[in-house]
Amino acid sequence: MSRTRARTHARVRAATALLAALTACSSNGSGDSQDGEAPPATDDRPVTVAVTPKGKQVAAGEPVRVTATGGRLTSVSVTDDEGHRLTGKVAADGRSWVSDRKAVPGAAYTVTAVTRTAAGTAKSTKAAFTTAPADKVNKVDWRPGTGATVGVAQPISLVFDHPVKNRAEVEKHLRITTSNNTEGSWGWIRDWSGRDRVDWRPRTYWKPGTEVTLKAELNGTDSGTDGGWFVRDYTTRFTIGAQQIVEVDLDRHQLTLVRDGETVRRIPVSGGTPGGDKRSWRGTAVLMAKEGTINMNSETVGLGDAYDKMVDYSMRLTWSGMYAHAAPWNARYFGNSNQSSGCIGMSDANAAWFYGQVRPGDPFEITGKDTKGVVDPGNGFGAWNLSWTQWQQKSALR
């Protein structure tokens, strides 16, 4: 080969190498990169996070919502200034999260959202907001108390300090669990005091041994017009005792205690005087409380100055003042005549024994021709005087 041809081949090899080098430095045929670095991928842009509510002194009563744009939420934490946490779940598509409970009045919340881009970059974003305090607070008085053992007719009863207009919303937050899946229903009634009240009763009397839990998760719920906010939750747990039914026959002037279907004792009694305001109530009344020795004054129940005395072994059956109790002053009438001012009286000895046998929640099934009428649902625990269908209709969720 001549020297001229060799030099020509060398120049061709050099040009080919230079072209290969230039091709290797480009990206997808573009020469826009600088210093040999590839441009950032479009799917690794920062994720945008939005939180509602937002700001200061915002209205309470709404869930906290977190959304992500341009990526996915992997976790969300919402806590208030007292360390209480609002739980929730990230949606299947990773784009949103909603708290299970509502933001409560007068709280400061911190939201921490962890996100991930399509390219896998993780980031934590924080946000904060505060809620306006409650201008009015609604409180609850509830029965029975935690740890109690009660009779088979005991309802769960909540009485509210202020009116409840948003009844359906409130009822949604009242959760009953039982050890044997007892069927029951809430019913809204007017308490004897004039306040709003909601009771839960089983379809039939409780089964003995049933364990019951109420969780009233009301914190952050608005009662509605003139009612105010609930600012706490309520919980009670209780157990159903033996089946005890007290049968009161005013026409025969006799009280019978039946336990688990067996007659334990029959007691001669005297009920309310026929023909006027001193008559007794009939229907099913539930023993509300064992009050022991108390002062009974007729003026408090609209009977003028008929009596004012200390009474032993007093067992309250209605808010309107009907009791079962010792009434030794009426001894000559026990078993043969109704001559009381509306209560069910018996001897000291029988009252002492009976007082020791019964418990709150035991039903008194009262019959008699000459009475004031049937015990109203709000006059004590009179829900059993309504049929199951009638009671179900009193639920705000029907």
PDB file of C-alpha atoms in Angstrom, residues 50-282:
ATOM      1  CA  ALA A  50     -54.464  20.666  49.670  1.00  0.00           C
ATOM      2  CA  VAL A  51     -56.092  20.526  53.142  1.00  0.00           C
ATOM      3  CA  THR A  52     -59.626  21.581  54.113  1.00  0.00           C
ATOM      4  CA  PRO A  53     -60.660  23.217  56.305  1.00  0.00           C
ATOM      5  CA  LYS A  54     -57.914  25.787  56.343  1.00  0.00           C
ATOM      6  CA  GLY A  55     -57.262  29.047  58.160  1.00  0.00           C
ATOM      7  CA  LYS A  56     -58.031  30.273  61.674  1.00  0.00           C
ATOM      8  CA  GLN A  57     -61.298  30.093  63.631  1.00  0.00           C
ATOM      9  CA  VAL A  58     -63.007  28.053  60.924  1.00  0.00           C
ATOM     10  CA  ALA A  59     -66.352  26.362  61.578  1.00  0.00           C
ATOM     11  CA  ALA A  60     -66.169  22.970  63.277  1.00  0.00           C
ATOM     12  CA  GLY A  61     -68.346  19.976  62.479  1.00  0.00           C
ATOM     13  CA  GLU A  62     -66.782  18.879  59.169  1.00  0.00           C
ATOM     14  CA  PRO A  63     -64.305  16.067  58.432  1.00  0.00           C
ATOM     15  CA  VAL A  64     -60.730  16.944  57.528  1.00  0.00           C
ATOM     16  CA  ARG A  65     -59.990  16.330  53.834  1.00  0.00           C
ATOM     17  CA  VAL A  66     -56.545  16.025  52.236  1.00  0.00           C
ATOM     18  CA  THR A  67     -55.994  15.751  48.463  1.00  0.00           C
ATOM     19  CA  ALA A  68     -52.880  15.219  46.347  1.00  0.00           C
ATOM     20  CA  THR A  69     -52.266  16.380  42.765  1.00  0.00           C
ATOM     21  CA  GLY A  70     -49.349  15.100  40.701  1.00  0.00           C
ATOM     22  CA  GLY A  71     -48.620  12.091  42.921  1.00  0.00           C
ATOM     23  CA  ARG A  72     -49.979   9.878  45.707  1.00  0.00           C
ATOM     24  CA  LEU A  73     -50.611  10.187  49.429  1.00  0.00           C
ATOM     25  CA  THR A  74     -48.897   7.414  51.368  1.00  0.00           C
ATOM     26  CA  SER A  75     -49.980   8.494  54.873  1.00  0.00           C
ATOM     27  CA  VAL A  76     -51.817  11.304  56.662  1.00  0.00           C
ATOM     28  CA  SER A  77     -51.707  12.247  60.343  1.00  0.00           C
ATOM     29  CA  VAL A  78     -54.100  14.760  61.929  1.00  0.00           C
ATOM     30  CA  THR A  79     -53.686  15.655  65.617  1.00  0.00           C
ATOM     31  CA  ASP A  80     -55.051  18.408  67.826  1.00  0.00           C
ATOM     32  CA  ASP A  81     -53.177  20.440  70.422  1.00  0.00           C
ATOM     33  CA  GLU A  82     -54.058  17.905  73.153  1.00  0.00           C
ATOM     34  CA  GLY A  83     -52.640  14.984  71.233  1.00  0.00           C
ATOM     35  CA  HIS A  84     -55.974  13.548  70.098  1.00  0.00           C
ATOM     36  CA  ARG A  85     -55.814  12.019  66.642  1.00  0.00           C
ATOM     37  CA  LEU A  86     -58.371  11.989  63.840  1.00  0.00           C
ATOM     38  CA  THR A  87     -58.116   8.654  62.080  1.00  0.00           C
ATOM     39  CA  GLY A  88     -58.924   8.034  58.420  1.00  0.00           C
ATOM     40  CA  LYS A  89     -57.897   6.092  55.327  1.00  0.00           C
ATOM     41  CA  VAL A  90     -56.117   6.996  52.106  1.00  0.00           C
ATOM     42  CA  ALA A  91     -58.347   6.308  49.092  1.00  0.00           C
ATOM     43  CA  ALA A  92     -57.424   3.378  46.823  1.00  0.00           C
ATOM     44  CA  ASP A  93     -56.108   5.727  44.122  1.00  0.00           C
ATOM     45  CA  GLY A  94     -53.919   7.568  46.638  1.00  0.00           C
ATOM     46  CA  ARG A  95     -55.357  10.932  45.679  1.00  0.00           C
ATOM     47  CA  SER A  96     -57.419  11.716  48.813  1.00  0.00           C
ATOM     48  CA  TRP A  97     -57.865  11.114  52.564  1.00  0.00           C
ATOM     49  CA  VAL A  98     -60.910  11.899  54.759  1.00  0.00           C
ATOM     50  CA  SER A  99     -61.064  11.730  58.561  1.00  0.00           C
ATOM     51  CA  ASP A 100     -63.514   9.330  60.196  1.00  0.00           C
ATOM     52  CA  ARG A 101     -64.539  11.943  62.776  1.00  0.00           C
ATOM     53  CA  LYS A 102     -65.273  15.655  62.479  1.00  0.00           C
ATOM     54  CA  ALA A 103     -63.134  18.558  63.590  1.00  0.00           C
ATOM     55  CA  VAL A 104     -64.325  19.659  67.030  1.00  0.00           C
ATOM     56  CA  PRO A 105     -64.891  23.235  68.250  1.00  0.00           C
ATOM     57  CA  GLY A 106     -62.072  25.194  69.862  1.00  0.00           C
ATOM     58  CA  ALA A 107     -59.182  23.046  68.675  1.00  0.00           C
ATOM     59  CA  ALA A 108     -55.876  23.579  66.850  1.00  0.00           C
ATOM     60  CA  TYR A 109     -55.024  20.872  64.322  1.00  0.00           C
ATOM     61  CA  THR A 110     -51.758  19.914  62.648  1.00  0.00           C
ATOM     62  CA  VAL A 111     -51.879  17.910  59.419  1.00  0.00           C
ATOM     63  CA  THR A 112     -48.867  15.944  58.178  1.00  0.00           C
ATOM     64  CA  ALA A 113     -49.156  14.384  54.712  1.00  0.00           C
ATOM     65  CA  VAL A 114     -46.476  12.115  53.237  1.00  0.00           C
ATOM     66  CA  THR A 115     -46.504  11.922  49.430  1.00  0.00           C
ATOM     67  CA  ARG A 116     -44.655  10.085  46.688  1.00  0.00           C
ATOM     68  CA  THR A 117     -44.150  11.141  43.076  1.00  0.00           C
ATOM     69  CA  ALA A 118     -44.530   8.744  40.156  1.00  0.00           C
ATOM     70  CA  ALA A 119     -40.745   8.559  40.067  1.00  0.00           C
ATOM     71  CA  GLY A 120     -40.679   7.489  43.727  1.00  0.00           C
ATOM     72  CA  THR A 121     -39.570  10.687  45.459  1.00  0.00           C
ATOM     73  CA  ALA A 122     -41.100  10.953  48.984  1.00  0.00           C
ATOM     74  CA  LYS A 123     -41.862  14.215  50.735  1.00  0.00           C
ATOM     75  CA  SER A 124     -43.619  15.335  53.932  1.00  0.00           C
ATOM     76  CA  THR A 125     -45.935  18.358  53.888  1.00  0.00           C
ATOM     77  CA  LYS A 126     -47.417  20.073  56.962  1.00  0.00           C
ATOM     78  CA  ALA A 127     -50.478  22.297  57.332  1.00  0.00           C
ATOM     79  CA  ALA A 128     -52.396  23.738  60.297  1.00  0.00           C
ATOM     80  CA  PHE A 129     -55.817  25.201  61.078  1.00  0.00           C
ATOM     81  CA  THR A 130     -57.892  26.154  64.113  1.00  0.00           C
ATOM     82  CA  THR A 131     -61.631  25.856  64.761  1.00  0.00           C
ATOM     83  CA  ALA A 132     -63.891  28.424  66.389  1.00  0.00           C
ATOM     84  CA  PRO A 133     -64.974  27.643  69.967  1.00  0.00           C
ATOM     85  CA  ALA A 134     -68.539  26.484  70.663  1.00  0.00           C
ATOM     86  CA  ASP A 135     -70.903  29.349  71.363  1.00  0.00           C
ATOM     87  CA  LYS A 136     -73.137  26.906  73.292  1.00  0.00           C
ATOM     88  CA  VAL A 137     -72.440  23.433  74.695  1.00  0.00           C
ATOM     89  CA  ASN A 138     -74.997  20.617  74.888  1.00  0.00           C
ATOM     90  CA  LYS A 139     -74.456  18.115  77.691  1.00  0.00           C
ATOM     91  CA  VAL A 140     -75.911  14.658  78.261  1.00  0.00           C
ATOM     92  CA  ASP A 141     -77.255  12.836  81.321  1.00  0.00           C
ATOM     93  CA  TRP A 142     -77.291   9.089  80.682  1.00  0.00           C
ATOM     94  CA  ARG A 143     -78.480   5.868  82.298  1.00  0.00           C
ATOM     95  CA  PRO A 144     -77.513   3.265  83.332  1.00  0.00           C
ATOM     96  CA  GLY A 145     -74.095   4.028  84.760  1.00  0.00           C
ATOM     97  CA  THR A 146     -70.930   2.139  83.896  1.00  0.00           C
ATOM     98  CA  GLY A 147     -70.474  -1.172  85.667  1.00  0.00           C
ATOM     99  CA  ALA A 148     -74.113  -1.522  86.705  1.00  0.00           C
ATOM    100  CA  THR A 149     -76.062  -4.776  86.721  1.00  0.00           C
ATOM    101  CA  VAL A 150     -79.653  -3.995  85.798  1.00  0.00           C
ATOM    102  CA  GLY A 151     -82.980  -5.680  85.180  1.00  0.00           C
ATOM    103  CA  VAL A 152     -84.313  -7.058  81.895  1.00  0.00           C
ATOM    104  CA  ALA A 153     -86.422  -3.958  81.089  1.00  0.00           C
ATOM    105  CA  GLN A 154     -83.699  -1.327  81.532  1.00  0.00           C
ATOM    106  CA  PRO A 155     -83.417   1.020  78.529  1.00  0.00           C
ATOM    107  CA  ILE A 156     -80.364   3.056  77.603  1.00  0.00           C
ATOM    108  CA  SER A 157     -81.498   6.639  78.119  1.00  0.00           C
ATOM    109  CA  LEU A 158     -79.856   9.941  77.134  1.00  0.00           C
ATOM    110  CA  VAL A 159     -81.373  13.255  78.263  1.00  0.00           C
ATOM    111  CA  PHE A 160     -80.018  16.461  76.700  1.00  0.00           C
ATOM    112  CA  ASP A 161     -79.544  19.844  78.356  1.00  0.00           C
ATOM    113  CA  HIS A 162     -80.645  21.706  75.212  1.00  0.00           C
ATOM    114  CA  PRO A 163     -82.934  20.926  72.243  1.00  0.00           C
ATOM    115  CA  VAL A 164     -81.714  18.485  69.601  1.00  0.00           C
ATOM    116  CA  LYS A 165     -82.929  19.482  66.139  1.00  0.00           C
ATOM    117  CA  ASN A 166     -80.354  17.422  64.207  1.00  0.00           C
ATOM    118  CA  ARG A 167     -81.737  14.171  65.600  1.00  0.00           C
ATOM    119  CA  ALA A 168     -80.748  11.938  62.698  1.00  0.00           C
ATOM    120  CA  GLU A 169     -77.176  13.236  62.786  1.00  0.00           C
ATOM    121  CA  VAL A 170     -76.965  12.670  66.542  1.00  0.00           C
ATOM    122  CA  GLU A 171     -78.486   9.194  66.323  1.00  0.00           C
ATOM    123  CA  LYS A 172     -75.883   8.168  63.719  1.00  0.00           C
ATOM    124  CA  HIS A 173     -73.212   8.632  66.364  1.00  0.00           C
ATOM    125  CA  LEU A 174     -74.875   6.448  69.011  1.00  0.00           C
ATOM    126  CA  ARG A 175     -73.457   2.932  68.755  1.00  0.00           C
ATOM    127  CA  ILE A 176     -74.816  -0.034  70.736  1.00  0.00           C
ATOM    128  CA  THR A 177     -72.986  -3.367  70.875  1.00  0.00           C
ATOM    129  CA  THR A 178     -74.191  -6.415  72.794  1.00  0.00           C
ATOM    130  CA  SER A 179     -72.705  -9.803  73.552  1.00  0.00           C
ATOM    131  CA  ASN A 180     -75.530 -11.603  71.740  1.00  0.00           C
ATOM    132  CA  ASN A 181     -76.607  -9.239  68.925  1.00  0.00           C
ATOM    133  CA  THR A 182     -79.757  -8.083  70.698  1.00  0.00           C
ATOM    134  CA  GLU A 183     -82.251  -6.421  68.371  1.00  0.00           C
ATOM    135  CA  GLY A 184     -83.328  -2.947  69.458  1.00  0.00           C
ATOM    136  CA  SER A 185     -84.063   0.602  68.352  1.00  0.00           C
ATOM    137  CA  TRP A 186     -83.588   4.207  69.397  1.00  0.00           C
ATOM    138  CA  GLY A 187     -86.690   6.299  69.991  1.00  0.00           C
ATOM    139  CA  TRP A 188     -86.933  10.072  70.527  1.00  0.00           C
ATOM    140  CA  ILE A 189     -89.330  11.206  73.256  1.00  0.00           C
ATOM    141  CA  ARG A 190     -89.995  14.163  75.530  1.00  0.00           C
ATOM    142  CA  ASP A 191     -88.661  13.585  79.018  1.00  0.00           C
ATOM    143  CA  TRP A 192     -90.894  14.345  82.016  1.00  0.00           C
ATOM    144  CA  SER A 193     -88.615  17.349  82.664  1.00  0.00           C
ATOM    145  CA  GLY A 194     -89.558  18.760  79.240  1.00  0.00           C
ATOM    146  CA  ARG A 195     -86.121  18.104  77.733  1.00  0.00           C
ATOM    147  CA  ASP A 196     -85.306  16.120  74.596  1.00  0.00           C
ATOM    148  CA  ARG A 197     -84.455  12.505  75.245  1.00  0.00           C
ATOM    149  CA  VAL A 198     -83.535   9.408  73.218  1.00  0.00           C
ATOM    150  CA  ASP A 199     -83.866   5.851  74.584  1.00  0.00           C
ATOM    151  CA  TRP A 200     -82.726   2.498  73.196  1.00  0.00           C
ATOM    152  CA  ARG A 201     -84.810  -0.528  74.141  1.00  0.00           C
ATOM    153  CA  PRO A 202     -84.662  -4.113  72.918  1.00  0.00           C
ATOM    154  CA  ARG A 203     -87.527  -5.566  70.929  1.00  0.00           C
ATOM    155  CA  THR A 204     -88.347  -7.763  73.943  1.00  0.00           C
ATOM    156  CA  TYR A 205     -86.916  -7.868  77.453  1.00  0.00           C
ATOM    157  CA  TRP A 206     -83.143  -8.363  77.603  1.00  0.00           C
ATOM    158  CA  LYS A 207     -81.739 -11.863  77.900  1.00  0.00           C
ATOM    159  CA  PRO A 208     -80.086 -12.314  81.339  1.00  0.00           C
ATOM    160  CA  GLY A 209     -76.302 -12.109  81.203  1.00  0.00           C
ATOM    161  CA  THR A 210     -76.200  -9.828  78.153  1.00  0.00           C
ATOM    162  CA  GLU A 211     -73.244  -7.434  78.166  1.00  0.00           C
ATOM    163  CA  VAL A 212     -74.028  -4.034  76.668  1.00  0.00           C
ATOM    164  CA  THR A 213     -71.819  -1.134  75.551  1.00  0.00           C
ATOM    165  CA  LEU A 214     -72.891   2.330  74.461  1.00  0.00           C
ATOM    166  CA  LYS A 215     -70.435   4.558  72.594  1.00  0.00           C
ATOM    167  CA  ALA A 216     -71.920   7.985  71.992  1.00  0.00           C
ATOM    168  CA  GLU A 217     -69.281   9.538  69.699  1.00  0.00           C
ATOM    169  CA  LEU A 218     -70.823  12.993  69.765  1.00  0.00           C
ATOM    170  CA  ASN A 219     -67.786  15.258  70.076  1.00  0.00           C
ATOM    171  CA  GLY A 220     -67.883  17.721  67.170  1.00  0.00           C
ATOM    172  CA  THR A 221     -71.592  17.203  66.405  1.00  0.00           C
ATOM    173  CA  ASP A 222     -73.961  20.174  66.166  1.00  0.00           C
ATOM    174  CA  SER A 223     -77.322  19.754  67.961  1.00  0.00           C
ATOM    175  CA  GLY A 224     -78.977  22.249  65.639  1.00  0.00           C
ATOM    176  CA  THR A 225     -80.793  25.532  66.310  1.00  0.00           C
ATOM    177  CA  ASP A 226     -80.589  26.599  69.989  1.00  0.00           C
ATOM    178  CA  GLY A 227     -78.944  23.301  70.936  1.00  0.00           C
ATOM    179  CA  GLY A 228     -75.226  23.998  70.792  1.00  0.00           C
ATOM    180  CA  TRP A 229     -72.297  21.657  70.180  1.00  0.00           C
ATOM    181  CA  PHE A 230     -71.348  18.398  71.822  1.00  0.00           C
ATOM    182  CA  VAL A 231     -67.757  18.678  72.988  1.00  0.00           C
ATOM    183  CA  ARG A 232     -67.141  15.195  74.403  1.00  0.00           C
ATOM    184  CA  ASP A 233     -67.951  11.524  73.839  1.00  0.00           C
ATOM    185  CA  TYR A 234     -69.872   9.328  76.276  1.00  0.00           C
ATOM    186  CA  THR A 235     -69.427   5.631  77.039  1.00  0.00           C
ATOM    187  CA  THR A 236     -71.188   3.243  79.394  1.00  0.00           C
ATOM    188  CA  ARG A 237     -71.018  -0.532  79.855  1.00  0.00           C
ATOM    189  CA  PHE A 238     -73.430  -2.627  81.892  1.00  0.00           C
ATOM    190  CA  THR A 239     -74.722  -6.172  82.349  1.00  0.00           C
ATOM    191  CA  ILE A 240     -78.228  -7.622  82.464  1.00  0.00           C
ATOM    192  CA  GLY A 241     -79.022  -9.565  85.644  1.00  0.00           C
ATOM    193  CA  ALA A 242     -81.559 -12.289  86.357  1.00  0.00           C
ATOM    194  CA  GLN A 243     -85.002 -12.125  84.789  1.00  0.00           C
ATOM    195  CA  GLN A 244     -87.247 -10.623  87.449  1.00  0.00           C
ATOM    196  CA  ILE A 245     -90.771  -9.462  86.659  1.00  0.00           C
ATOM    197  CA  VAL A 246     -92.987  -7.802  89.236  1.00  0.00           C
ATOM    198  CA  GLU A 247     -96.673  -8.439  88.550  1.00  0.00           C
ATOM    199  CA  VAL A 248     -98.969  -5.951  90.293  1.00  0.00           C
ATOM    200  CA  ASP A 249    -102.716  -6.730  90.218  1.00  0.00           C
ATOM    201  CA  LEU A 250    -104.485  -3.677  91.634  1.00  0.00           C
ATOM    202  CA  ASP A 251    -107.887  -5.355  91.398  1.00  0.00           C
ATOM    203  CA  ARG A 252    -106.674  -8.247  93.572  1.00  0.00           C
ATOM    204  CA  HIS A 253    -104.428  -5.953  95.657  1.00  0.00           C
ATOM    205  CA  GLN A 254    -101.473  -8.261  95.191  1.00  0.00           C
ATOM    206  CA  LEU A 255     -97.841  -8.003  94.094  1.00  0.00           C
ATOM    207  CA  THR A 256     -96.013 -11.102  92.770  1.00  0.00           C
ATOM    208  CA  LEU A 257     -92.267 -11.394  92.247  1.00  0.00           C
ATOM    209  CA  VAL A 258     -91.467 -13.816  89.411  1.00  0.00           C
ATOM    210  CA  ARG A 259     -87.836 -14.817  88.871  1.00  0.00           C
ATOM    211  CA  ASP A 260     -86.787 -16.838  85.840  1.00  0.00           C
ATOM    212  CA  GLY A 261     -90.409 -17.875  85.337  1.00  0.00           C
ATOM    213  CA  GLU A 262     -90.926 -19.083  88.916  1.00  0.00           C
ATOM    214  CA  THR A 263     -93.033 -17.323  91.547  1.00  0.00           C
ATOM    215  CA  VAL A 264     -90.832 -16.261  94.453  1.00  0.00           C
ATOM    216  CA  ARG A 265     -93.388 -14.530  96.709  1.00  0.00           C
ATOM    217  CA  ARG A 266     -96.825 -12.946  96.686  1.00  0.00           C
ATOM    218  CA  ILE A 267     -97.251  -9.795  98.761  1.00  0.00           C
ATOM    219  CA  PRO A 268    -100.544  -8.097  99.744  1.00  0.00           C
ATOM    220  CA  VAL A 269    -100.526  -4.428  98.761  1.00  0.00           C
ATOM    221  CA  SER A 270    -102.696  -1.342  98.539  1.00  0.00           C
ATOM    222  CA  GLY A 271    -102.647   0.820  95.402  1.00  0.00           C
ATOM    223  CA  GLY A 272    -103.957   4.289  94.526  1.00  0.00           C
ATOM    224  CA  THR A 273    -107.412   5.333  95.702  1.00  0.00           C
ATOM    225  CA  PRO A 274    -110.012   4.889  92.912  1.00  0.00           C
ATOM    226  CA  GLY A 275    -111.976   7.703  91.329  1.00  0.00           C
ATOM    227  CA  GLY A 276    -109.594  10.650  91.294  1.00  0.00           C
ATOM    228  CA  ASP A 277    -106.059  12.014  91.094  1.00  0.00           C
ATOM    229  CA  LYS A 278    -104.798   9.510  93.687  1.00  0.00           C
ATOM    230  CA  ARG A 279    -105.210   6.562  91.340  1.00  0.00           C
ATOM    231  CA  SER A 280    -102.132   4.569  90.298  1.00  0.00           C
ATOM    232  CA  TRP A 281    -100.746   4.240  86.783  1.00  0.00           C
ATOM    233  CA  ARG A 282    -101.078   0.973  84.875  1.00  0.00           C
TER     234      ARG A 282
END
